[in-house]
mmCIF file of C-alpha atoms in Angstrom:
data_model
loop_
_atom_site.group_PDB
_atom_site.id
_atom_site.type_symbol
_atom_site.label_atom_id
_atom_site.label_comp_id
_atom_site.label_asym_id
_atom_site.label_seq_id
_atom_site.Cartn_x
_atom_site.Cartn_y
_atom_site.Cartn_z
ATOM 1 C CA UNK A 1 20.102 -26.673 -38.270
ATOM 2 C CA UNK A 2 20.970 -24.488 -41.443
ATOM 3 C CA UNK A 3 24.807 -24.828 -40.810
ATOM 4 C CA UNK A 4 24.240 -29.053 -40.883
ATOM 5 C CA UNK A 5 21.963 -28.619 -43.481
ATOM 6 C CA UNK A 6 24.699 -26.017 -45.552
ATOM 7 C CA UNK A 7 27.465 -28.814 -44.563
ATOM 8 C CA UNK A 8 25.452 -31.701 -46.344
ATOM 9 C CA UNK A 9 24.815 -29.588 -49.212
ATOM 10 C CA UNK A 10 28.540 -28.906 -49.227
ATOM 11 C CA UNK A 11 29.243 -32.287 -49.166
ATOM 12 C CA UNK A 12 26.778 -32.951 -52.302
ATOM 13 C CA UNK A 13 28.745 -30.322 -54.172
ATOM 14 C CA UNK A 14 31.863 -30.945 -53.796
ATOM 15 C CA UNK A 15 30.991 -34.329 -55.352
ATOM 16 C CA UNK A 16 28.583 -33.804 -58.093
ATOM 17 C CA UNK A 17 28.986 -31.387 -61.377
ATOM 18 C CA UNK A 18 25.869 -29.051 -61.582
ATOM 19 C CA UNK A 19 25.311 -28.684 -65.540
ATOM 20 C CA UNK A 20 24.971 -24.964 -65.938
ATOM 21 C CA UNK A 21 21.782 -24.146 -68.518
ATOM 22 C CA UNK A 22 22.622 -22.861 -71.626
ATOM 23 C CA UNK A 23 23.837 -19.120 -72.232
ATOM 24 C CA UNK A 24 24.812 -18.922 -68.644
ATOM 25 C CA UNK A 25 26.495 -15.356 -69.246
ATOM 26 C CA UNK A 26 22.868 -13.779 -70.213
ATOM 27 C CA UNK A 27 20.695 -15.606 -66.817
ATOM 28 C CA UNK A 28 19.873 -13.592 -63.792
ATOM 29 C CA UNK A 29 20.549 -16.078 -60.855
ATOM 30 C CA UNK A 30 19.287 -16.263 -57.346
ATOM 31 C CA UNK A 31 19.884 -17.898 -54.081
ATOM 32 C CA UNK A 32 17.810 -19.105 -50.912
ATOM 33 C CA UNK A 33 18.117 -20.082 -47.402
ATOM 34 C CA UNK A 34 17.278 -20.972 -44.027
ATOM 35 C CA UNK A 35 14.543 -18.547 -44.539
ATOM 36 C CA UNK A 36 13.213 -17.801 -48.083
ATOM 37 C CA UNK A 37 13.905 -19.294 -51.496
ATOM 38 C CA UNK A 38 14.864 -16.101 -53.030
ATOM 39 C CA UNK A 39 16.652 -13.956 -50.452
ATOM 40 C CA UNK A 40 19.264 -12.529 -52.855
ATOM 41 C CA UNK A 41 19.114 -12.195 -56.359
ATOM 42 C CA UNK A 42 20.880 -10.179 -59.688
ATOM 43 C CA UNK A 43 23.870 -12.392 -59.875
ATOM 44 C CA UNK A 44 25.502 -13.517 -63.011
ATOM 45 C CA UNK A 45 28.431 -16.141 -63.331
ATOM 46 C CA UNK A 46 30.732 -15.862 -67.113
ATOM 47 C CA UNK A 47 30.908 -19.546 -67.145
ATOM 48 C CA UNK A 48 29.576 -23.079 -65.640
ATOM 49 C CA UNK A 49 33.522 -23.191 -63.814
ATOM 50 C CA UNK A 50 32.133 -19.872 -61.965
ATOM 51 C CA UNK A 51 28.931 -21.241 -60.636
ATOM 52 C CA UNK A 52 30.741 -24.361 -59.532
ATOM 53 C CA UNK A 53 32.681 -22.241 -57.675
ATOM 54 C CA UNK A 54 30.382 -19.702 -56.200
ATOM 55 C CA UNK A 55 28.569 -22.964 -54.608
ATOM 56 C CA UNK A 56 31.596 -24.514 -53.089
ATOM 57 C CA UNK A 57 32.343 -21.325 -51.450
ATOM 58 C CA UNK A 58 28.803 -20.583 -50.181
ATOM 59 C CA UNK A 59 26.591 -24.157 -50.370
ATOM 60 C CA UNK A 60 22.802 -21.704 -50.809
ATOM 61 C CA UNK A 61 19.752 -24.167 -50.010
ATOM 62 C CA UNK A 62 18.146 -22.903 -53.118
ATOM 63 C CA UNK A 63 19.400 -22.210 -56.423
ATOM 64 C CA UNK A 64 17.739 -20.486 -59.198
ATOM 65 C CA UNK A 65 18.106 -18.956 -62.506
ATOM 66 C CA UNK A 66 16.091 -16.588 -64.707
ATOM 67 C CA UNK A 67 13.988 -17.868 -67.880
ATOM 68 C CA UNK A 68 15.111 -15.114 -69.772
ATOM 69 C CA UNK A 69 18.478 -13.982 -71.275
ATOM 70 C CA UNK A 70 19.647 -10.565 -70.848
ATOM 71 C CA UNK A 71 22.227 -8.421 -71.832
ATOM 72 C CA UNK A 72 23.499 -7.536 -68.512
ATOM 73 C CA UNK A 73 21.703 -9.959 -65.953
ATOM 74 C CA UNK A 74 23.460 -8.535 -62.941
ATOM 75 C CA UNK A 75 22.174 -5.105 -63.450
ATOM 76 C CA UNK A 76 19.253 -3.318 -61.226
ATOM 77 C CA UNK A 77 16.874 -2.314 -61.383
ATOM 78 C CA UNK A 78 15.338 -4.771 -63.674
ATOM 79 C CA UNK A 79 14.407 -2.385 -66.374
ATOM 80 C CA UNK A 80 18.580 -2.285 -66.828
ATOM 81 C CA UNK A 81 19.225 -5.846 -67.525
ATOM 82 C CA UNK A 82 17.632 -5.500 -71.046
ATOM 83 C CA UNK A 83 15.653 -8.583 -71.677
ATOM 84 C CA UNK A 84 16.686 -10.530 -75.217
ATOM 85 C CA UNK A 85 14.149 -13.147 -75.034
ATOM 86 C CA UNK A 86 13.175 -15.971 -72.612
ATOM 87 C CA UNK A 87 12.319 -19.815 -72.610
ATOM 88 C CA UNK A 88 8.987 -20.814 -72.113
ATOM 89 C CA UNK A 89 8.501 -22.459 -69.142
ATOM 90 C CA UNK A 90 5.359 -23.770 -67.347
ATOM 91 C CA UNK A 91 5.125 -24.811 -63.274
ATOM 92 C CA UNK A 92 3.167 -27.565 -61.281
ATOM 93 C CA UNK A 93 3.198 -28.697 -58.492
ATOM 94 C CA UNK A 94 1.633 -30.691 -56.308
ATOM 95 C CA UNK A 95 -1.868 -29.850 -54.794
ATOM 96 C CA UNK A 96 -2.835 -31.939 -51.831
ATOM 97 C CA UNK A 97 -6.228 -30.409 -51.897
ATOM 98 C CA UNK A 98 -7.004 -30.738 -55.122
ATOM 99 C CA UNK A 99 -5.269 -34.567 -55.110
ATOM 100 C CA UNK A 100 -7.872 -35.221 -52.213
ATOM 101 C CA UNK A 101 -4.647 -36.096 -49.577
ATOM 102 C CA UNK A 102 -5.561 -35.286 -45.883
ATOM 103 C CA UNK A 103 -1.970 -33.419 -45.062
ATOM 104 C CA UNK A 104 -1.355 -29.735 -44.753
ATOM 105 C CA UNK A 105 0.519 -27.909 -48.323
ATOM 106 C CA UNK A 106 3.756 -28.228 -46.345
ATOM 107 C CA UNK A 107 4.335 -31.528 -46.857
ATOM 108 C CA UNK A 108 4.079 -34.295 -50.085
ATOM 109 C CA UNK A 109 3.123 -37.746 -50.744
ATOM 110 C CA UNK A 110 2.605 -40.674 -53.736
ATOM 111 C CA UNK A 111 -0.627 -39.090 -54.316
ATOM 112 C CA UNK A 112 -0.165 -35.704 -54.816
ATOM 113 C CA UNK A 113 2.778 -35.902 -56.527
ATOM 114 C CA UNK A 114 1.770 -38.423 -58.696
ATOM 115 C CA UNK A 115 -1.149 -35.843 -59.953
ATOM 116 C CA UNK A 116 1.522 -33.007 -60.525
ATOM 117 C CA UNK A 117 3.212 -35.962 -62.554
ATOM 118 C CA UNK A 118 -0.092 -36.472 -64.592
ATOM 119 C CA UNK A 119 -1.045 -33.200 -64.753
ATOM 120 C CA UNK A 120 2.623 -32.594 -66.755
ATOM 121 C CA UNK A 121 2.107 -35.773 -68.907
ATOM 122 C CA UNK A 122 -0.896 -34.196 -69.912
ATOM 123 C CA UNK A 123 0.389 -30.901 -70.843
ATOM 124 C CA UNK A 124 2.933 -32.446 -72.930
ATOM 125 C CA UNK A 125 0.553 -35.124 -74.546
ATOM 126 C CA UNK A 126 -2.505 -33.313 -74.587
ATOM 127 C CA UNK A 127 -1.443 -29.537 -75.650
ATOM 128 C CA UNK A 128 2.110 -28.953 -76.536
ATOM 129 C CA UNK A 129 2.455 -31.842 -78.837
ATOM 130 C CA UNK A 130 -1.053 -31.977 -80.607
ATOM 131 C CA UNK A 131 -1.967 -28.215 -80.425
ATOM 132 C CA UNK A 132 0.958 -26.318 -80.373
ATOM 133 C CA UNK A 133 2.983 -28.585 -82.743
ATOM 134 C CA UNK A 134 5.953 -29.300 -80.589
ATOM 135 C CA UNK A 135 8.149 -32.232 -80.893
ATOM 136 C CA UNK A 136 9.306 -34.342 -78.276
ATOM 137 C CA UNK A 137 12.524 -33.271 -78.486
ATOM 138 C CA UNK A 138 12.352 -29.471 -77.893
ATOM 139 C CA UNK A 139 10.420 -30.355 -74.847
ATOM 140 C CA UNK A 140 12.485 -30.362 -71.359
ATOM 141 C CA UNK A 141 11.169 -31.803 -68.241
ATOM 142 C CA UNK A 142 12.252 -31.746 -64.894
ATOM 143 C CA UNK A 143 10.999 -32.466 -61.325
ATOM 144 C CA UNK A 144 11.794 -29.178 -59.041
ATOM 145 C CA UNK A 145 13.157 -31.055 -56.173
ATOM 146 C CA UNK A 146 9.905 -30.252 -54.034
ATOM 147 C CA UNK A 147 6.689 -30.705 -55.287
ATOM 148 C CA UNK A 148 6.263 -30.700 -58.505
ATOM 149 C CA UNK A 149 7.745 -30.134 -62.534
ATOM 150 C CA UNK A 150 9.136 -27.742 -64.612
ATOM 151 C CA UNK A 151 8.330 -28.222 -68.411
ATOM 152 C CA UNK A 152 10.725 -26.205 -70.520
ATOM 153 C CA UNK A 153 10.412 -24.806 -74.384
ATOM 154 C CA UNK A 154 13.767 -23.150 -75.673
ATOM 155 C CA UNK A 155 12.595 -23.247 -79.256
ATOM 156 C CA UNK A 156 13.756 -20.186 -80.816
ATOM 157 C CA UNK A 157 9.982 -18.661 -82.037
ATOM 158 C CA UNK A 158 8.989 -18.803 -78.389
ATOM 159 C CA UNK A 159 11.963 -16.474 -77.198
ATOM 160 C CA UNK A 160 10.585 -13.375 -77.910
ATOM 161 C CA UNK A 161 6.942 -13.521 -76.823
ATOM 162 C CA UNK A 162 6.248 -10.856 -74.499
ATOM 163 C CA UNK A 163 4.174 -11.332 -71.169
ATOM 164 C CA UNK A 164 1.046 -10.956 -72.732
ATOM 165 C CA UNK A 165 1.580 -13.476 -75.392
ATOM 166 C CA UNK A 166 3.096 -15.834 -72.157
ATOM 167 C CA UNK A 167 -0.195 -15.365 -70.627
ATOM 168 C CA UNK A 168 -2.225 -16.395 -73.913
ATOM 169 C CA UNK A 169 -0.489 -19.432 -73.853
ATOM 170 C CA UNK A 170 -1.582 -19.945 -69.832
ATOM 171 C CA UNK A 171 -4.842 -19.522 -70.478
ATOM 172 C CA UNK A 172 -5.338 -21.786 -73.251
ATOM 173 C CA UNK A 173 -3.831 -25.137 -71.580
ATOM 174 C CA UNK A 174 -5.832 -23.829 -68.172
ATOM 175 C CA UNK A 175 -8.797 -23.394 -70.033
ATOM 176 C CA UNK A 176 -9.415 -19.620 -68.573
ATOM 177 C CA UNK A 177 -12.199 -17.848 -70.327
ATOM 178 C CA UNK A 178 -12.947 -20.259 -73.020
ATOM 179 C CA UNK A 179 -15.956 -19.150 -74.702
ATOM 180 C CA UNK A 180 -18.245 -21.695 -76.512
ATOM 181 C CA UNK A 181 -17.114 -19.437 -79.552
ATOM 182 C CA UNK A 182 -13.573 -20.268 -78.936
ATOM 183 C CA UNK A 183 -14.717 -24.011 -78.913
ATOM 184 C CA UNK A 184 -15.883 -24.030 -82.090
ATOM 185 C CA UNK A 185 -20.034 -23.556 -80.939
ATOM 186 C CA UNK A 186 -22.466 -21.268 -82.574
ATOM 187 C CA UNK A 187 -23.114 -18.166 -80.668
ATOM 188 C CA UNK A 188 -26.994 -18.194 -82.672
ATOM 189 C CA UNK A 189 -27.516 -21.973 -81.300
ATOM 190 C CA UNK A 190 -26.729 -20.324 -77.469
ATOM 191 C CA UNK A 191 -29.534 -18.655 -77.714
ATOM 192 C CA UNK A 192 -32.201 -21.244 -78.390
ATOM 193 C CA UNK A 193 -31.268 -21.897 -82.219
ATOM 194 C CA UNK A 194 -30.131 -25.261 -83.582
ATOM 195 C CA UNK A 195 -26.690 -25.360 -82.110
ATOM 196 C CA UNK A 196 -23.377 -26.100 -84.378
ATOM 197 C CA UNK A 197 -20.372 -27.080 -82.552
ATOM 198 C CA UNK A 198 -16.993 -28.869 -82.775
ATOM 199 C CA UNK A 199 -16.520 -32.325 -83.942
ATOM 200 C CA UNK A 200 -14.056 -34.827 -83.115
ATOM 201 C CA UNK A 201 -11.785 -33.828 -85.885
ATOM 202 C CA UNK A 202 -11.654 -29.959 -85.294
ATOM 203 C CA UNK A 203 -8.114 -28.817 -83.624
ATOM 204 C CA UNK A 204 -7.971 -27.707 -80.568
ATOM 205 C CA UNK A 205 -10.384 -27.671 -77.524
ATOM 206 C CA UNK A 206 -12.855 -27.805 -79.696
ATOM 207 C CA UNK A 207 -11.802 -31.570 -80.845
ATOM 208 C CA UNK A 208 -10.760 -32.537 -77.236
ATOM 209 C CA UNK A 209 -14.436 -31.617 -76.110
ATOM 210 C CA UNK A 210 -16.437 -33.759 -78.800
ATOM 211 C CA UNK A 211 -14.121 -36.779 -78.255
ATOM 212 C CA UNK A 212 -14.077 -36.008 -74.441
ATOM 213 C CA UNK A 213 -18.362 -36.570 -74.788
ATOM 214 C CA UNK A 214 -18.764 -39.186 -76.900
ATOM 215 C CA UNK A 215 -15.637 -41.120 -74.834
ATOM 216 C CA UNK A 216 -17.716 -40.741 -71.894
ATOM 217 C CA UNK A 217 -20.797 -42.521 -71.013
ATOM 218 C CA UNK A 218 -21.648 -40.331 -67.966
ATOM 219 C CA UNK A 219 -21.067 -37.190 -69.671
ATOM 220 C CA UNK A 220 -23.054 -38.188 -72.659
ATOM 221 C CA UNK A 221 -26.291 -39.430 -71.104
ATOM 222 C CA UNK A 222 -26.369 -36.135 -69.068
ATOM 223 C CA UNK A 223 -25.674 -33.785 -72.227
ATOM 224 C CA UNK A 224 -28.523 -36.014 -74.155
ATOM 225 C CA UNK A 225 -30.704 -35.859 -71.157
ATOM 226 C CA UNK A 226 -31.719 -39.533 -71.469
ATOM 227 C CA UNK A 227 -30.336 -42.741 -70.367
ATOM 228 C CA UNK A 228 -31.997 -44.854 -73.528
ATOM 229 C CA UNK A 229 -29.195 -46.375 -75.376
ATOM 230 C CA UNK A 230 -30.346 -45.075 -78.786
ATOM 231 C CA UNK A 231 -30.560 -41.664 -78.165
ATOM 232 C CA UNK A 232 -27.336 -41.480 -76.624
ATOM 233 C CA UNK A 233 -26.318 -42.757 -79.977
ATOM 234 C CA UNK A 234 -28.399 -40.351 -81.522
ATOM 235 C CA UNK A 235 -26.639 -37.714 -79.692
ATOM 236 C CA UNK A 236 -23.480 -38.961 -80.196
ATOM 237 C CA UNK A 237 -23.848 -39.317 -83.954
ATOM 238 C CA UNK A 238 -25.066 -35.840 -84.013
ATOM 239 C CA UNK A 239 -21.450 -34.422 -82.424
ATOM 240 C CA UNK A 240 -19.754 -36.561 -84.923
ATOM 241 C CA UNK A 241 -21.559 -34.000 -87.677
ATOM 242 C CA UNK A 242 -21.116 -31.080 -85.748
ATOM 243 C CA UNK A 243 -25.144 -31.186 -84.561
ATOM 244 C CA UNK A 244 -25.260 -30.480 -81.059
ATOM 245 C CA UNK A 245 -28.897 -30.111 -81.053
ATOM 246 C CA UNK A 246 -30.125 -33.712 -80.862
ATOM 247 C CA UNK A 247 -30.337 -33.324 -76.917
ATOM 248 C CA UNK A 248 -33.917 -33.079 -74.235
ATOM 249 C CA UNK A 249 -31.603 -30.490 -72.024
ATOM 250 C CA UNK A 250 -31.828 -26.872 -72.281
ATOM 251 C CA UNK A 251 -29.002 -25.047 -73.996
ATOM 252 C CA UNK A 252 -28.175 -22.931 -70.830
ATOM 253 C CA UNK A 253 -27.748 -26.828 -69.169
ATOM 254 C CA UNK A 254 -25.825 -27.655 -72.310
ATOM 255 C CA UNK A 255 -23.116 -25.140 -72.289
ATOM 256 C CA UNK A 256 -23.041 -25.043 -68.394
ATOM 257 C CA UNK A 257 -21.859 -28.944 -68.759
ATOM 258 C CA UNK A 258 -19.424 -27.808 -71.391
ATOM 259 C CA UNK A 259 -17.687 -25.426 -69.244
ATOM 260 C CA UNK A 260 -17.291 -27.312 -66.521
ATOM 261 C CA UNK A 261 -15.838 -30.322 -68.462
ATOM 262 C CA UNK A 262 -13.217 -27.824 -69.885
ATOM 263 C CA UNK A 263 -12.108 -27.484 -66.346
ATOM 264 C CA UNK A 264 -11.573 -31.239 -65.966
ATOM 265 C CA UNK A 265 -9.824 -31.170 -69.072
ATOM 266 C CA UNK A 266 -7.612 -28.396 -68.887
ATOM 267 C CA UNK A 267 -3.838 -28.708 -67.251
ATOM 268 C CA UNK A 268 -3.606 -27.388 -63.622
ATOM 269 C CA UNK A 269 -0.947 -24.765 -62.856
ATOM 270 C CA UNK A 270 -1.192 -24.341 -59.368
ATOM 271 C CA UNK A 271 -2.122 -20.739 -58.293
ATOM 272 C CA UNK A 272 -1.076 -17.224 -59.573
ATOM 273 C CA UNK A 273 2.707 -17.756 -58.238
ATOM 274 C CA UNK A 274 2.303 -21.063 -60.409
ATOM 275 C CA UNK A 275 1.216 -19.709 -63.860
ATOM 276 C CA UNK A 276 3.459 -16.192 -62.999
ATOM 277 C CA UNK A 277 6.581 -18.598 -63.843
ATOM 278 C CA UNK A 278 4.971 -18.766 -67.221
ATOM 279 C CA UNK A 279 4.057 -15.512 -68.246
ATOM 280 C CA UNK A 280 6.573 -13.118 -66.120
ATOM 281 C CA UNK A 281 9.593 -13.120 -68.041
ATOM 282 C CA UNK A 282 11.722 -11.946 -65.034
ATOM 283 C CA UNK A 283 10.680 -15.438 -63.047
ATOM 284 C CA UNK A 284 13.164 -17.159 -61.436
ATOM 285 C CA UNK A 285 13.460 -21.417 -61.959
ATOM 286 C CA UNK A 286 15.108 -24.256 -59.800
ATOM 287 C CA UNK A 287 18.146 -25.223 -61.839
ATOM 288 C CA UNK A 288 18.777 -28.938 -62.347
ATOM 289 C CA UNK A 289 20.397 -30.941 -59.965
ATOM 290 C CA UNK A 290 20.808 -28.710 -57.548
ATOM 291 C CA UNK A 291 19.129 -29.524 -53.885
ATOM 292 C CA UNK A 292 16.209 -28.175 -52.880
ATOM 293 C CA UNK A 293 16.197 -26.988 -49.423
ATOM 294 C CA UNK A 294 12.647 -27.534 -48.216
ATOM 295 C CA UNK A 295 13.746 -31.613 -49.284
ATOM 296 C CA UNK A 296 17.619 -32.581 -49.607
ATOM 297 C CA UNK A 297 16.269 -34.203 -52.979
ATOM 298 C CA UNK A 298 17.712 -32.891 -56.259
ATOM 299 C CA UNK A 299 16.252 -31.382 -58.705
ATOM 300 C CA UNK A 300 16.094 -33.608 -62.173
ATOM 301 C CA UNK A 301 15.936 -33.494 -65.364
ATOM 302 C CA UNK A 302 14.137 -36.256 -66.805
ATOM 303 C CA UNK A 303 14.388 -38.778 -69.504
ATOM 304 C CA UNK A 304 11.524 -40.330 -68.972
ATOM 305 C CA UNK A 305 8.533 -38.676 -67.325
ATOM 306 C CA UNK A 306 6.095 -41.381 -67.112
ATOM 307 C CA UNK A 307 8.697 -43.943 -65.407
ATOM 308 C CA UNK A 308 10.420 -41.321 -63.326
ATOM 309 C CA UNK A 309 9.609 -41.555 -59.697
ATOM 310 C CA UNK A 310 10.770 -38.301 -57.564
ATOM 311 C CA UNK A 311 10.612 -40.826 -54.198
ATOM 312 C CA UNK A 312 13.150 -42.894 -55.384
ATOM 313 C CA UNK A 313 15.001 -41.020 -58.540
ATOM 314 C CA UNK A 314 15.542 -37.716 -56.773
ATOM 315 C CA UNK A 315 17.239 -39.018 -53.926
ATOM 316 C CA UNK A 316 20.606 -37.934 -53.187
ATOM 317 C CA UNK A 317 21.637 -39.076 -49.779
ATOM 318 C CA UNK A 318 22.191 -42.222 -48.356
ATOM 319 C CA UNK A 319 20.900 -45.198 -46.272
ATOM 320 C CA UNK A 320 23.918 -44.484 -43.746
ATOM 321 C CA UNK A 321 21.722 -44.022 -40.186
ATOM 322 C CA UNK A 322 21.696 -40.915 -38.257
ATOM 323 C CA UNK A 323 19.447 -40.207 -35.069
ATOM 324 C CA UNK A 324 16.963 -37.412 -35.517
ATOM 325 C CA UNK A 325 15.061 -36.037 -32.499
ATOM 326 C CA UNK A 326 11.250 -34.694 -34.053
ATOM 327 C CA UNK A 327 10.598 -30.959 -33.386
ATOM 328 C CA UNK A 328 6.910 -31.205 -34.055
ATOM 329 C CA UNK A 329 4.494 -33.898 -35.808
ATOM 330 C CA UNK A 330 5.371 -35.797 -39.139
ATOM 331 C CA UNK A 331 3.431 -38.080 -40.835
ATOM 332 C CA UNK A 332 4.179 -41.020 -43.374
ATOM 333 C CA UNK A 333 6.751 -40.467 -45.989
ATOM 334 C CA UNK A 334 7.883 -43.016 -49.026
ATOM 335 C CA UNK A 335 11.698 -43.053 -49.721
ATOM 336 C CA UNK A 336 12.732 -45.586 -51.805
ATOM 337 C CA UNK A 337 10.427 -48.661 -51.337
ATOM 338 C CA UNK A 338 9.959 -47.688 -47.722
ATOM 339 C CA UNK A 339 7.373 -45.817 -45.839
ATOM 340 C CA UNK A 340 8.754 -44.251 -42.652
ATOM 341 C CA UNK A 341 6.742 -42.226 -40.022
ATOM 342 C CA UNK A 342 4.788 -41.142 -38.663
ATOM 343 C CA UNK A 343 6.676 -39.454 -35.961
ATOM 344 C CA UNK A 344 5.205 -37.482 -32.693
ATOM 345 C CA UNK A 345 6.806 -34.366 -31.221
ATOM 346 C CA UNK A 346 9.540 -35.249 -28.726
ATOM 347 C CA UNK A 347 10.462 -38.649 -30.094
ATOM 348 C CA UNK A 348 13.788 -39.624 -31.542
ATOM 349 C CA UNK A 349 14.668 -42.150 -34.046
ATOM 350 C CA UNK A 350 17.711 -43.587 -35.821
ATOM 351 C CA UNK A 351 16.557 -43.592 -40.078
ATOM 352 C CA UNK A 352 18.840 -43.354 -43.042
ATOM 353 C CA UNK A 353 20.447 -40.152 -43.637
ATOM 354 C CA UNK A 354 18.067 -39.519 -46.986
ATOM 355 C CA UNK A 355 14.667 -39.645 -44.388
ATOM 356 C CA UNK A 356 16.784 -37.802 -42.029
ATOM 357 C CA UNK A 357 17.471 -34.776 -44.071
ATOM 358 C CA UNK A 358 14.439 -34.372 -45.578
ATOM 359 C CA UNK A 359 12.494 -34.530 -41.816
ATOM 360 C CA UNK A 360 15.026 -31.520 -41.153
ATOM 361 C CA UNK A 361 14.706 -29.701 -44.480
ATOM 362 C CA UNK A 362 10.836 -29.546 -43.303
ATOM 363 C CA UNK A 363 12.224 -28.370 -39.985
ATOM 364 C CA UNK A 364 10.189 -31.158 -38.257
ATOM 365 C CA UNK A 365 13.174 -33.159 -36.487
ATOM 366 C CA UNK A 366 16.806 -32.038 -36.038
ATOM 367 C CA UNK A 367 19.715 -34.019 -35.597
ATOM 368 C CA UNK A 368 20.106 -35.710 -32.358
ATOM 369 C CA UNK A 369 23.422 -36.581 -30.244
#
C-alpha cells in the first residue's frame, strides 16, 4: 500500500508547486513514511528548486521543516547546527475526547475538528491579538493536513526567545499555574479579608475573568451564592469596582470557581507533544501544501480561518471512482458535502478516489482489483 500511496503522492507533485517557507537555506527538514512521521531528519535544501526536486525523486508521506533557523541545519548532533532564532509556533489538534465524539484518536470528524478550529480562532482572537499585541497580519495559520492547525508568529522580537521564554508563552494562553495573584486578586482577601480583584477593564486574564462572570448568568449566581436577581446585580456591580467580596460563598469556594473557569477559558494545546512544538526550538512542523500521509489531504495555509473547512478545502484528489476492499472497521467520514461509511471489515466498495485514499492513508481499506 505505501508504493500506491508514494505513486499518488508522486502524481500530486509533479503537478503542484510546494512554496518553500522563508530562509529555506537555515531550516532543518525531515521526512516520514509508511511507518513514522519523522523517520529521517537533518536535511537542508539551498533553494525552493532543491526541495522540488528532492520530492519528485523520493515522493516522502510526510514532510517537515524546523521552526528555527540555523547556521548549518544539516549538521549533527544538534548542538552543531547553531540555532539563530526560531518562529513561534503553537499546535492543535483535534481531541475527540475532549470534543465529546465517540471514535478512537485515530480517526477525525466535523466535530472534533471543528473544536481544534475554535480552539485556534480563539487563540488568535482571544490572546495573540488583545494580549500580546499582534496584528492580524503577522499571524499565519494553517490546517496540518490531519487533525488540526498550526498558528505561526515570524515577527522578528519573537526569534530569539529561548525555550524557557517559549514555555512562558504556553502557559499563559493554557492557563497553567495561574495564581489568583497573577489574575489581578488580593492574596490578603484569600485568606478571609475583603477580597480585591480584576475588573473588566484590567489586561489580561485578569479582564477576561471579570467579563467572563458578569457575561454569564450561571457562573454569576454560583460565585454570588444566590439566585435573587438583585444580588446577582449586587455582585456583579461589585466586580465592575474591583470588589469581589459582595458574595454568601466562602473564599476557598470563590477561588476554586475561578480556577476552574480559567480552564474553560484558556486555549487547548493538545498534550505535551502538542505544546513541545511551541517551546522546543528544535521541533519539527508540517510544511504547507504538502500531503499528509495519515490523510492524502494537504496541508493549507489559510486565508480565512473561520470560513475554511479542512473537509472540503484540503482536498486534493478527485471524484474519479476506484474500488477499495476495507482491511478493518471504518466509520462515517464527510468529504465534500458527502458522508460516506461506515464500512465493515471484508467489504469492498467503489468511492471517489479522495474517500479512497484517505480510507488507505488510515490503513483501513486498500485498493481492490
Amino acid at each position: 500500500m505505501e508504493s500506491f500511496v508514494s505513486a499518488k503522492f508522486a502524481s500530486y507533485y509533479s503537478r503542484n508547486r510546494v512554496a518553500a517557507p522563508p530562509s529555506i537555506e537555515k531550516r532543518e527538514w525531515g521526512f516520514g513514511g509508511w511507518g513514522k512521521k519523522i523517520e529521517s531528519r537533518h536535511r537542508s535544501f539551498a533553494s525552493e528548486d532543491e526541495l522540488a526536486a528532492y520530492l519528485r525523486r523520493n515522493t516522502p508521506l510526510f514532510i517537515s521543516y524546523s521552526c528555527a533557523y540555523y547556521e548549518y541545519p544539516d549538521a549533527r548532533p544538534m548542538e552543531k547546527k547553531n540555532w539563530l532564532g526560531g518562529d513561534l509556533v503553537f499546535d492543535i489538534d483535534a481531541d475527540p475526547a475532549g470534543a465529546g465524539c465517540k471514535h478512537t484518536g485515530d480517526w477525525i470528524c466535523d466535530k472534533c475538528l471543528g473544536e481544534a478550529k475554535a480552539q485556534a480562532i480563539r487563540l488568535v482572537e482571544e490572546f495573540l491579538i488583545p494580549d500580546f499585541g499582534l496584528a492580524k497580519g503577522e499571524i499565519g495559520v494553517n490546517f496540518s493536513g490531519g487533525r488540526g492547525y498550526h498558528v505561526h508568529i515570524q515577527r522578528k522580537d519573537v526569534l530569539g526567545l529561548d525555550s524557557s521564554a517559549r514555555r512562558e508563552v504556553a502557559d499563559y494562553i493554557t492557563g497553567t499555574g495561574l495564581e489568583p495573584k497573577a489574575l489581578g486578586f488580593d492574596e490578603k482577601g484569600r485568606r478571609g479579608g475583603k477580597i480585591t480583584g480584576p475588573r473588566p477593564d484590567s489586561p489580561g486574564w485578569g479582564g477576561r475573568i471579570a467579563r467572563h462572570v458578569i457575561a454569564s448568568d450561571a457562573v454569576l449566581e454560583e460565585m454570588a451564592g444566590v439566585k435573587k436577581e438583585e444580588r446577582k446585580k449586587e455582585f456583579s456591580d461589585g466586580i465592575r469596582e474591583g470588589n469581589w467580596s459582595r458574595t454568601k460563598v466562602s473564599n476557598v469556594k470563590l477561588f476554586a470557581i475561578i480556577g476552574r473557569e480559567v480552564k474553560s477559558l484558556a486555549v487547548r494545546l493538545g498534550g505535551d507533544i502538542d505544546q513541545a512544538v511551541t517551546f522546543d526550538t528544535s521541533k519539527l512542523i508540517r510544511l504547507p501544501d504538502s500531503l499528509h500521509g495519515e490523510t492524502g489531504f494537504a496541508a493549507r495555509k489559510i486565508k480565512n480561518l473561520e470560513s475554511f473547512d479542512p473537509l472540503k478545502d484540503a482536498v486534493v484528489f478527485g471524484k474519479s471512482e476506484m474500488r477499495i476492499k476495507m482491511l478493518s472497521w471504518a466509520g462515517e467520514i464527510r468529504i465534500w458535502n458527502e458522508i460516506y461509511g461506515p464500512y465493515g471489515k471484508g467489504a469492498e466498495a467503489e468511492v471517489p478516489e479522495a474517500v479512497g485514499m484517505f480510507l488507505i492513508c488510515k490503513k483501513k481499506a486498500e485498493p481492490a482489483g
